[in-house]
PDB file of C-alpha atoms in Angstrom:
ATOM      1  CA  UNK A   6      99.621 112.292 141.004  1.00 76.00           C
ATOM      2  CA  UNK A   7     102.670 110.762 142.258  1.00 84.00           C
ATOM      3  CA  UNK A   8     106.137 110.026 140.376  1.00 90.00           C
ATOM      4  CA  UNK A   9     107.540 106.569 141.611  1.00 93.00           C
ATOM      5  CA  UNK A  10     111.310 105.692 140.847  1.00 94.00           C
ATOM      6  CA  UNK A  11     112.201 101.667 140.715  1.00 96.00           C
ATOM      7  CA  UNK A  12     115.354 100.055 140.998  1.00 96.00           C
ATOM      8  CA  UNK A  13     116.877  98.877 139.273  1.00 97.00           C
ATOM      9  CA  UNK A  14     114.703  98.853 135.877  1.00 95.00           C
ATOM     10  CA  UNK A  15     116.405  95.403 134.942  1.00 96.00           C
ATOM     11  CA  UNK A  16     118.937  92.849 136.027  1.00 97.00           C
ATOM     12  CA  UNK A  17     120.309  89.374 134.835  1.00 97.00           C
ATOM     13  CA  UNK A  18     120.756  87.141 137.947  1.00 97.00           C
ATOM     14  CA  UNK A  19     122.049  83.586 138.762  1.00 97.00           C
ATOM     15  CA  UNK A  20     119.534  80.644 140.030  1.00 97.00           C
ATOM     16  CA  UNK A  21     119.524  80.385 144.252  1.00 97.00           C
ATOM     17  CA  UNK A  22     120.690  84.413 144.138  1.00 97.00           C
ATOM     18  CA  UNK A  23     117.928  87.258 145.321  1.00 97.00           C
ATOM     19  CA  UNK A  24     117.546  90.562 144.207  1.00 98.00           C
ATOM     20  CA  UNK A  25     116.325  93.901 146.142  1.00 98.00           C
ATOM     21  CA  UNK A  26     113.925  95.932 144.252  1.00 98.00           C
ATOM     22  CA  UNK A  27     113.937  99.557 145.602  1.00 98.00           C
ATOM     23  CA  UNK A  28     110.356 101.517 145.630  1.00 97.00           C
ATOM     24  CA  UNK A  29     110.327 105.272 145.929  1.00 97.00           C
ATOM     25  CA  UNK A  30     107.466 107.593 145.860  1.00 95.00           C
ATOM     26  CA  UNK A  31     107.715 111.769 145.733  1.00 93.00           C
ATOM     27  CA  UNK A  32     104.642 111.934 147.848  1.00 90.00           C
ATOM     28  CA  UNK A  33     103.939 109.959 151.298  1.00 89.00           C
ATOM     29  CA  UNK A  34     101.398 107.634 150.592  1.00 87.00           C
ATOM     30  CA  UNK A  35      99.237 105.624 152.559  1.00 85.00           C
ATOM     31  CA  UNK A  36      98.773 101.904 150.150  1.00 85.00           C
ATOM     32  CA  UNK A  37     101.815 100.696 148.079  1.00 91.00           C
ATOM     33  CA  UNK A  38     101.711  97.375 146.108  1.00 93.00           C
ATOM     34  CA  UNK A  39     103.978  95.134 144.495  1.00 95.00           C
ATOM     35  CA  UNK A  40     102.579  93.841 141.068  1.00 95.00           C
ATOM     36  CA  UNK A  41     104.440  90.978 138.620  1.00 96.00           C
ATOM     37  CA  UNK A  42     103.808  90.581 135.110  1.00 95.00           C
ATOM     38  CA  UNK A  43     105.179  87.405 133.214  1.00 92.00           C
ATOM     39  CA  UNK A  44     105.873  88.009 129.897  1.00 87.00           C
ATOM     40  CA  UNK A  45     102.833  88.715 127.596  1.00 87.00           C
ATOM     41  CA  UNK A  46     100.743  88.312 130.629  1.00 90.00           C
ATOM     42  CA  UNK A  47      98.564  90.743 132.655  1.00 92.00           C
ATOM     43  CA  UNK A  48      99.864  91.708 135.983  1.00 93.00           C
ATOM     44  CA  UNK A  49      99.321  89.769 139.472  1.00 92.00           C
ATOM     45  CA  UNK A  50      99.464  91.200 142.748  1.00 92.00           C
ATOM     46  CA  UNK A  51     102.255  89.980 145.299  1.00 95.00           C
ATOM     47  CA  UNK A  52     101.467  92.363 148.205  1.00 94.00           C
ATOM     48  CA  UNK A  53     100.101  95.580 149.729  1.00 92.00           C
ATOM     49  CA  UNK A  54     103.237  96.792 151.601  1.00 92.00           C
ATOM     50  CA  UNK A  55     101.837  98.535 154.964  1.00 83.00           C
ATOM     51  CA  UNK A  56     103.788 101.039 156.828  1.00 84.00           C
ATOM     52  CA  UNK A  57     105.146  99.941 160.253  1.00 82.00           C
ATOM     53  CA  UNK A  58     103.919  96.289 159.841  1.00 83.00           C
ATOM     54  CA  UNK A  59     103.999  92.739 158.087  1.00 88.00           C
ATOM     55  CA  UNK A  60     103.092  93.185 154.755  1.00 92.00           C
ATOM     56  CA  UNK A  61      99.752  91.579 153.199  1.00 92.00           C
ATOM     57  CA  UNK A  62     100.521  88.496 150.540  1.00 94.00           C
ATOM     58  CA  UNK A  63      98.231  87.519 148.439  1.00 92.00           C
ATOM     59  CA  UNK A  64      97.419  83.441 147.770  1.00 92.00           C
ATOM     60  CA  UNK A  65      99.958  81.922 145.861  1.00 94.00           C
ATOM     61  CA  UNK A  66     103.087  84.257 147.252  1.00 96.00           C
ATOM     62  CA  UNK A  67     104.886  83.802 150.630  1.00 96.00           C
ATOM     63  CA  UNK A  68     106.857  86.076 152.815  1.00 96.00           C
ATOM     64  CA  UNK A  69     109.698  83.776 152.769  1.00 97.00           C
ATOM     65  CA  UNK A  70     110.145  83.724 149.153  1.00 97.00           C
ATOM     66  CA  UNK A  71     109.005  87.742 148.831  1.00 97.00           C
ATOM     67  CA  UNK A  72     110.174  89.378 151.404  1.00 97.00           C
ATOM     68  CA  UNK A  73     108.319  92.948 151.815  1.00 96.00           C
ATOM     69  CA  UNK A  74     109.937  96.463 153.713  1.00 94.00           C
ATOM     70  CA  UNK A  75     107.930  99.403 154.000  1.00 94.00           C
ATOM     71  CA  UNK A  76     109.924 101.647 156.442  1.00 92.00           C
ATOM     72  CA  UNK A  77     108.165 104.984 156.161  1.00 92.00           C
ATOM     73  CA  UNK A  78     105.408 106.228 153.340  1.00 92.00           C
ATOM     74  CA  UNK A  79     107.904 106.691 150.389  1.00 94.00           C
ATOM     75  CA  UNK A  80     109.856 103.729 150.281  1.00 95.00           C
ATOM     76  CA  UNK A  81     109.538 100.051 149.762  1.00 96.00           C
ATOM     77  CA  UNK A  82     111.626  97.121 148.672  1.00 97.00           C
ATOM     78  CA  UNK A  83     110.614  93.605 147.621  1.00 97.00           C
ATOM     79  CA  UNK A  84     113.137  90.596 147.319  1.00 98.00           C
ATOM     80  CA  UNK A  85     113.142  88.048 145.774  1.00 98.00           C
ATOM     81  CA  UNK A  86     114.826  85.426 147.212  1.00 98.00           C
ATOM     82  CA  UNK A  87     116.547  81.901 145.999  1.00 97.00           C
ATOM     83  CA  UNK A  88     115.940  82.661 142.290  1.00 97.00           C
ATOM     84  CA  UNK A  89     114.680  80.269 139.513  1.00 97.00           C
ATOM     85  CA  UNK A  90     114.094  80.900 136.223  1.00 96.00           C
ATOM     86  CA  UNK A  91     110.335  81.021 136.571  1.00 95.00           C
ATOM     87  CA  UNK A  92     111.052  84.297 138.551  1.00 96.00           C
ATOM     88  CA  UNK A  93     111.741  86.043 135.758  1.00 96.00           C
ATOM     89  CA  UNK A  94     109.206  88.614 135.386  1.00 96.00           C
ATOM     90  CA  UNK A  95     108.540  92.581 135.448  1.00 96.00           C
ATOM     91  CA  UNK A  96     107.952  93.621 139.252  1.00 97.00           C
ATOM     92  CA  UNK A  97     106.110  96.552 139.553  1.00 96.00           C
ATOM     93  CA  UNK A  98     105.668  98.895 142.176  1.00 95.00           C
ATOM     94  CA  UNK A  99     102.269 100.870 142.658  1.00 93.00           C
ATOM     95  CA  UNK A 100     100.768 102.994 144.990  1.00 91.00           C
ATOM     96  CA  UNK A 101      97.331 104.449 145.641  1.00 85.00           C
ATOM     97  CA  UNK A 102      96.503 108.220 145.362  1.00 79.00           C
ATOM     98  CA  UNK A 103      92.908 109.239 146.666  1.00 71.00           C
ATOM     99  CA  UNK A 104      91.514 111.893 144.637  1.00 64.00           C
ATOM    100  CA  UNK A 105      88.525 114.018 145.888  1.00 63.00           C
ATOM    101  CA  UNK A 106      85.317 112.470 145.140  1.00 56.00           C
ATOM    102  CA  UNK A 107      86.635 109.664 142.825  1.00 57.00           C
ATOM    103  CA  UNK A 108      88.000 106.362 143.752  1.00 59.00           C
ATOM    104  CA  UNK A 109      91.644 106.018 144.350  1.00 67.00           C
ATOM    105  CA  UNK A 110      94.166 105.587 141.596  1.00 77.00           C
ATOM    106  CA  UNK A 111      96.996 103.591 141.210  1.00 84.00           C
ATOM    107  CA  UNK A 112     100.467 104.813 139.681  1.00 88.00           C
ATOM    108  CA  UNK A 113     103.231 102.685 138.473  1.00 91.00           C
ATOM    109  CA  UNK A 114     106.581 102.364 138.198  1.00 91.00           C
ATOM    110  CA  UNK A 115     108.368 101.592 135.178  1.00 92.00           C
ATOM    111  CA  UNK A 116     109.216  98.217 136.379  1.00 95.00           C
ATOM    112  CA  UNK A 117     111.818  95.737 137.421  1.00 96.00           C
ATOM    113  CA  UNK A 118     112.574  93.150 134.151  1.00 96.00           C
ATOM    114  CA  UNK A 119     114.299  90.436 135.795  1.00 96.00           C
ATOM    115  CA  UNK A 120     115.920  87.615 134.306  1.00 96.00           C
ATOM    116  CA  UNK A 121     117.280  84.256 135.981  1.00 97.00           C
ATOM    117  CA  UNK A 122     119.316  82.385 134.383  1.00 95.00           C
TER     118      UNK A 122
ATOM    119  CA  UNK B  13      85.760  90.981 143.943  1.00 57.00           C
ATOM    120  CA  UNK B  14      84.423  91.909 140.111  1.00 65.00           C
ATOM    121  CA  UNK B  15      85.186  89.880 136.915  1.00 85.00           C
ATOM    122  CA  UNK B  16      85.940  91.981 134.185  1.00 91.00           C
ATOM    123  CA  UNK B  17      85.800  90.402 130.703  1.00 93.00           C
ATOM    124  CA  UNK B  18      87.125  92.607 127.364  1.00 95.00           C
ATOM    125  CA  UNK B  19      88.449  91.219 124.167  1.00 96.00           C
ATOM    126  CA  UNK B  20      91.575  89.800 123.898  1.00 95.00           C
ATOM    127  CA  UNK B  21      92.515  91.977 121.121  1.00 96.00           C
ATOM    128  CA  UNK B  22      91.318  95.153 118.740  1.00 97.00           C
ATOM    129  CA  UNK B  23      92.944  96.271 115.557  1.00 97.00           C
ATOM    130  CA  UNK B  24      91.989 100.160 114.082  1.00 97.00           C
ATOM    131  CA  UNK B  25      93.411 102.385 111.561  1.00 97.00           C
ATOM    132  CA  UNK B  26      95.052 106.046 112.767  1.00 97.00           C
ATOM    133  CA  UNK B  27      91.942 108.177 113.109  1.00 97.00           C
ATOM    134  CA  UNK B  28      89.294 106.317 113.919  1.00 97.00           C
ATOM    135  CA  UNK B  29      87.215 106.140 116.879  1.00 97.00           C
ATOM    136  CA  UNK B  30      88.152 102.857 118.975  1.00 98.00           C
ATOM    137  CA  UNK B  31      85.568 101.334 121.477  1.00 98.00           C
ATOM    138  CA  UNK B  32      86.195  98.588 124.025  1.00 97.00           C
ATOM    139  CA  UNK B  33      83.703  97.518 125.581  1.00 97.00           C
ATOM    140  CA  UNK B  34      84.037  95.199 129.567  1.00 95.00           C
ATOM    141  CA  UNK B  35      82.008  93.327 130.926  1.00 95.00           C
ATOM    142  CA  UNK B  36      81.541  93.112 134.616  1.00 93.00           C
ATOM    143  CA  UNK B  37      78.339  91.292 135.600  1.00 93.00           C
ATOM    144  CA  UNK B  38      79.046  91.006 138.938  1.00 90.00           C
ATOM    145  CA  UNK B  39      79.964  94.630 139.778  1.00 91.00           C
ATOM    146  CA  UNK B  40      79.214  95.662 142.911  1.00 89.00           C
ATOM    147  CA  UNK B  41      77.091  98.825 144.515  1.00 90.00           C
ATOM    148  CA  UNK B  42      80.768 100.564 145.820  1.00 85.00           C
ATOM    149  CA  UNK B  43      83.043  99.727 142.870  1.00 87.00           C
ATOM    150  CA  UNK B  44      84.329 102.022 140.576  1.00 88.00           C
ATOM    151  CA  UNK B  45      85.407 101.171 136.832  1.00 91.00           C
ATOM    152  CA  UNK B  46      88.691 102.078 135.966  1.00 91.00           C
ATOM    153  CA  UNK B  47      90.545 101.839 132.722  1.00 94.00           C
ATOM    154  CA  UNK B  48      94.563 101.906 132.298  1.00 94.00           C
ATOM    155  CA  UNK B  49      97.226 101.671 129.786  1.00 96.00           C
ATOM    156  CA  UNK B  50     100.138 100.010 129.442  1.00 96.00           C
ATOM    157  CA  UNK B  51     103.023 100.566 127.288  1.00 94.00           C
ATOM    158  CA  UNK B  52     105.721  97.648 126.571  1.00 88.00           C
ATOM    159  CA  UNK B  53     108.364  98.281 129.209  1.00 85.00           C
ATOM    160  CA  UNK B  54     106.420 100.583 130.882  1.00 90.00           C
ATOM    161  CA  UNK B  55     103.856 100.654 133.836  1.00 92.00           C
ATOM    162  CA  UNK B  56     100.046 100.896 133.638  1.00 93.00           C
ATOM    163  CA  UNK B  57      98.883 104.486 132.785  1.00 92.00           C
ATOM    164  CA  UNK B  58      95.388 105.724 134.158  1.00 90.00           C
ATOM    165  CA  UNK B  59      93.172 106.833 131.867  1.00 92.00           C
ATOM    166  CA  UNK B  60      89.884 107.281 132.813  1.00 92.00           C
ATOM    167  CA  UNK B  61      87.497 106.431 135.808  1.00 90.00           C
ATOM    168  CA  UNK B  62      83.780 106.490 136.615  1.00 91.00           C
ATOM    169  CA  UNK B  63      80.982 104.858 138.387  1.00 91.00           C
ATOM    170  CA  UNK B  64      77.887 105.783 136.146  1.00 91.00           C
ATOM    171  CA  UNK B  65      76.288 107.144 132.904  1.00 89.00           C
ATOM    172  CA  UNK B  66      79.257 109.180 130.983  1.00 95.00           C
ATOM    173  CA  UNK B  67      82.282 110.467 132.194  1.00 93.00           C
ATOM    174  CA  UNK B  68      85.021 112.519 129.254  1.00 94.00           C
ATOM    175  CA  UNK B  69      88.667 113.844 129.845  1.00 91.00           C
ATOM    176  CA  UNK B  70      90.974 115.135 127.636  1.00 90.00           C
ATOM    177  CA  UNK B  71      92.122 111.244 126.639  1.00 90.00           C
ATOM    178  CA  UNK B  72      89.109 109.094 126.372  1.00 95.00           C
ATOM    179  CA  UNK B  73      85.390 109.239 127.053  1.00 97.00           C
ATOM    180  CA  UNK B  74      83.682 106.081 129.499  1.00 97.00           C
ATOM    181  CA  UNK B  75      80.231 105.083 128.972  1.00 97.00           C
ATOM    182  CA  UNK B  76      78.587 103.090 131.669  1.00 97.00           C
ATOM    183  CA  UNK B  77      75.291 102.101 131.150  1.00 96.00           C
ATOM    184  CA  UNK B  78      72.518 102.125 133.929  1.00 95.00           C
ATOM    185  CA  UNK B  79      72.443  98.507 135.225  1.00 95.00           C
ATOM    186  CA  UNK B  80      76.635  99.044 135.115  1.00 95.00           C
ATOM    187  CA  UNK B  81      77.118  95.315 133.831  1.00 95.00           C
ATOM    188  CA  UNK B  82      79.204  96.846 131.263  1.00 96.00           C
ATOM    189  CA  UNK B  83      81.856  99.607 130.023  1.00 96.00           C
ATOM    190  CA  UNK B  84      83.202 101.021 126.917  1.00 97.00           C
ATOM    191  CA  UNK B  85      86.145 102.973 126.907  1.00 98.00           C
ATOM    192  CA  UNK B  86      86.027 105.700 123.789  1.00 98.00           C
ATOM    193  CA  UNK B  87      89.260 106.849 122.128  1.00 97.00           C
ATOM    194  CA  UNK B  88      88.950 109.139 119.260  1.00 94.00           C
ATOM    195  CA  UNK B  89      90.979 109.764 116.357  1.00 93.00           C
ATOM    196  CA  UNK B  90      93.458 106.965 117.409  1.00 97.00           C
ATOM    197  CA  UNK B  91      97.148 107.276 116.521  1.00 96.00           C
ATOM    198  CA  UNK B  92      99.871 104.759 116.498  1.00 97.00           C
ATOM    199  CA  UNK B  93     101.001 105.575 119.969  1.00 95.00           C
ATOM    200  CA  UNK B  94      97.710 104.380 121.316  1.00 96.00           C
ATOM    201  CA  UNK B  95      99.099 101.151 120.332  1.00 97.00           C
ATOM    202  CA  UNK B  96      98.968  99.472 124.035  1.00 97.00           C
ATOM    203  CA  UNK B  97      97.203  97.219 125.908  1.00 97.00           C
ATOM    204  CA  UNK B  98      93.674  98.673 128.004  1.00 97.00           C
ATOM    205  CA  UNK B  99      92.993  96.756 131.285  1.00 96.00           C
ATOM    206  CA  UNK B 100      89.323  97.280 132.484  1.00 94.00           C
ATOM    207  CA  UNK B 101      88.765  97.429 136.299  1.00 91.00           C
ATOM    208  CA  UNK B 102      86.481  96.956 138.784  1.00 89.00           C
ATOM    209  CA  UNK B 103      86.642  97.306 142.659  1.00 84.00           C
ATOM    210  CA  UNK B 104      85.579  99.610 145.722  1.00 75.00           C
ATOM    211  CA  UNK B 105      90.070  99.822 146.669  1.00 67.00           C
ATOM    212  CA  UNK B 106      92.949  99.241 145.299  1.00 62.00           C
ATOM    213  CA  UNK B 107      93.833  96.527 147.238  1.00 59.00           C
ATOM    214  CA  UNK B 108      91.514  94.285 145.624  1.00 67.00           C
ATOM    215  CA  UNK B 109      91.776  95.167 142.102  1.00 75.00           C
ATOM    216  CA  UNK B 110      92.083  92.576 139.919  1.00 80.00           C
ATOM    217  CA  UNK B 111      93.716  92.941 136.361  1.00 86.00           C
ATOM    218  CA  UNK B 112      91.907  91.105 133.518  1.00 85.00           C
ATOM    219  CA  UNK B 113      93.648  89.951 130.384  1.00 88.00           C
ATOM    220  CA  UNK B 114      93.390  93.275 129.050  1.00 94.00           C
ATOM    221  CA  UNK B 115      92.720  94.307 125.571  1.00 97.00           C
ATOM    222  CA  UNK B 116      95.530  94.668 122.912  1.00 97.00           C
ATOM    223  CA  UNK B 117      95.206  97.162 120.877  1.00 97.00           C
ATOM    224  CA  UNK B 118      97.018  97.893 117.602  1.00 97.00           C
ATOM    225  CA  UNK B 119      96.319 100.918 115.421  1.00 97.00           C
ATOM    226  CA  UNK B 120      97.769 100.757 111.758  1.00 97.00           C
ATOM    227  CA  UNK B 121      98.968 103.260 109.418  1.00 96.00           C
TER     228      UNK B 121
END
């Protein structure tokens, strides 16, 4: 398993601000993501946040507006830059745990509920 | 990448057996089926994972028939705090799992 620590768990920021959301991981691990879920929704993945190079964006998000670090195999931030209101959302961080025969696993976070105002 | 259909929501009563069944027509020879749960204010939760026939932890049993179109996810005896929401998934890695809509489930008193 693998015990994943986000900060911070929520925050209340202004429109054109961005916000750092910290990603760290007891275990080194090879595949962390960064997941949002809009309120009453299901969750949608940003990213996969690769270790020593550009993170992987999936259609829809940008670099520019989601800027991705992955600096070693525990850690990760994602920012989100010149905030609107549709930003606000619960960003998740995830990573992938390979176990034995089985396919991998993902583990959470508790989540980042952000609100723009 | 696997579409994964489930219903949108389920209601029970504390100790009954709860089945939700997924569709995933389109499932491919390398992907696994995975089931998670997810708490308000919380992160997905894995539950339970398997590729064919039955697989049974100390949580949930999965049944997966032989053509794998389809899964249900077992939980017996259901208490209030299984009220959550179940997303079914489908994929060969985790970068290209896809969450459904997910099935809400509330159990009653």
């Amino acid at each position: 398993s693998a015990v994943i620590s986000q900060k911070p768990s929520r925050d209340i920021c202004q429109r054109g601000t961005s916000l750092t959301i910290q990603c760290q991981v007891d275990s080194q691990v090879t595949m962390m993501f960064w997941y949002r879920q809009q309120p009453g929704q299901s969750l949608t993945l940003i990213a996969t946040a690769n270790q020593g190079s550009e993170a992987t964006y999936e259609s829809g998000f940008v670099i520019d507006k989601f800027p991705i670090s992955r600096p070693n195999l525990t850690f990760s931030t994602l920012t989100v830059s010149n905030m609107s209101p549709e930003d606000s959302s619960i960003y998740l961080c995830s990573v992938e745990v390979l176990t034995g025969t089985l396919n991998e696993k993902l583990f959470f976070g508790s989540g980042t509920q952000l609100s723009v105002l | 990448l696997a579409k994964t259909t489930q219903p949108i929501s389920m209601d029970s009563y504390e100790g009954q057996e709860v089945n939700i069944t997924c569709s995933h027509n389109n499932i491919a020879t390398n992907d696994y089926i995975t089931w998670y749960q997810q708490f308000p204010s919380q992160g997905p939760r894995f539950i339970i994972q398997g590729y064919k026939t039955k697989v049974t932890n100390e949580v949930a049993s999965l049944f997966i028939p032989a053509d794998r179109k389809s899964s249900t996810l077992s939980l017996p005896r259901v208490s209030l705090s299984d009220t959550a929401v179940y997303y079914c998934l489908v994929g060969e890695v985790a970068d290209k799992l896809i969450f459904g809509t997910g099935t809400r489930l509330q159990v009653f008193p």
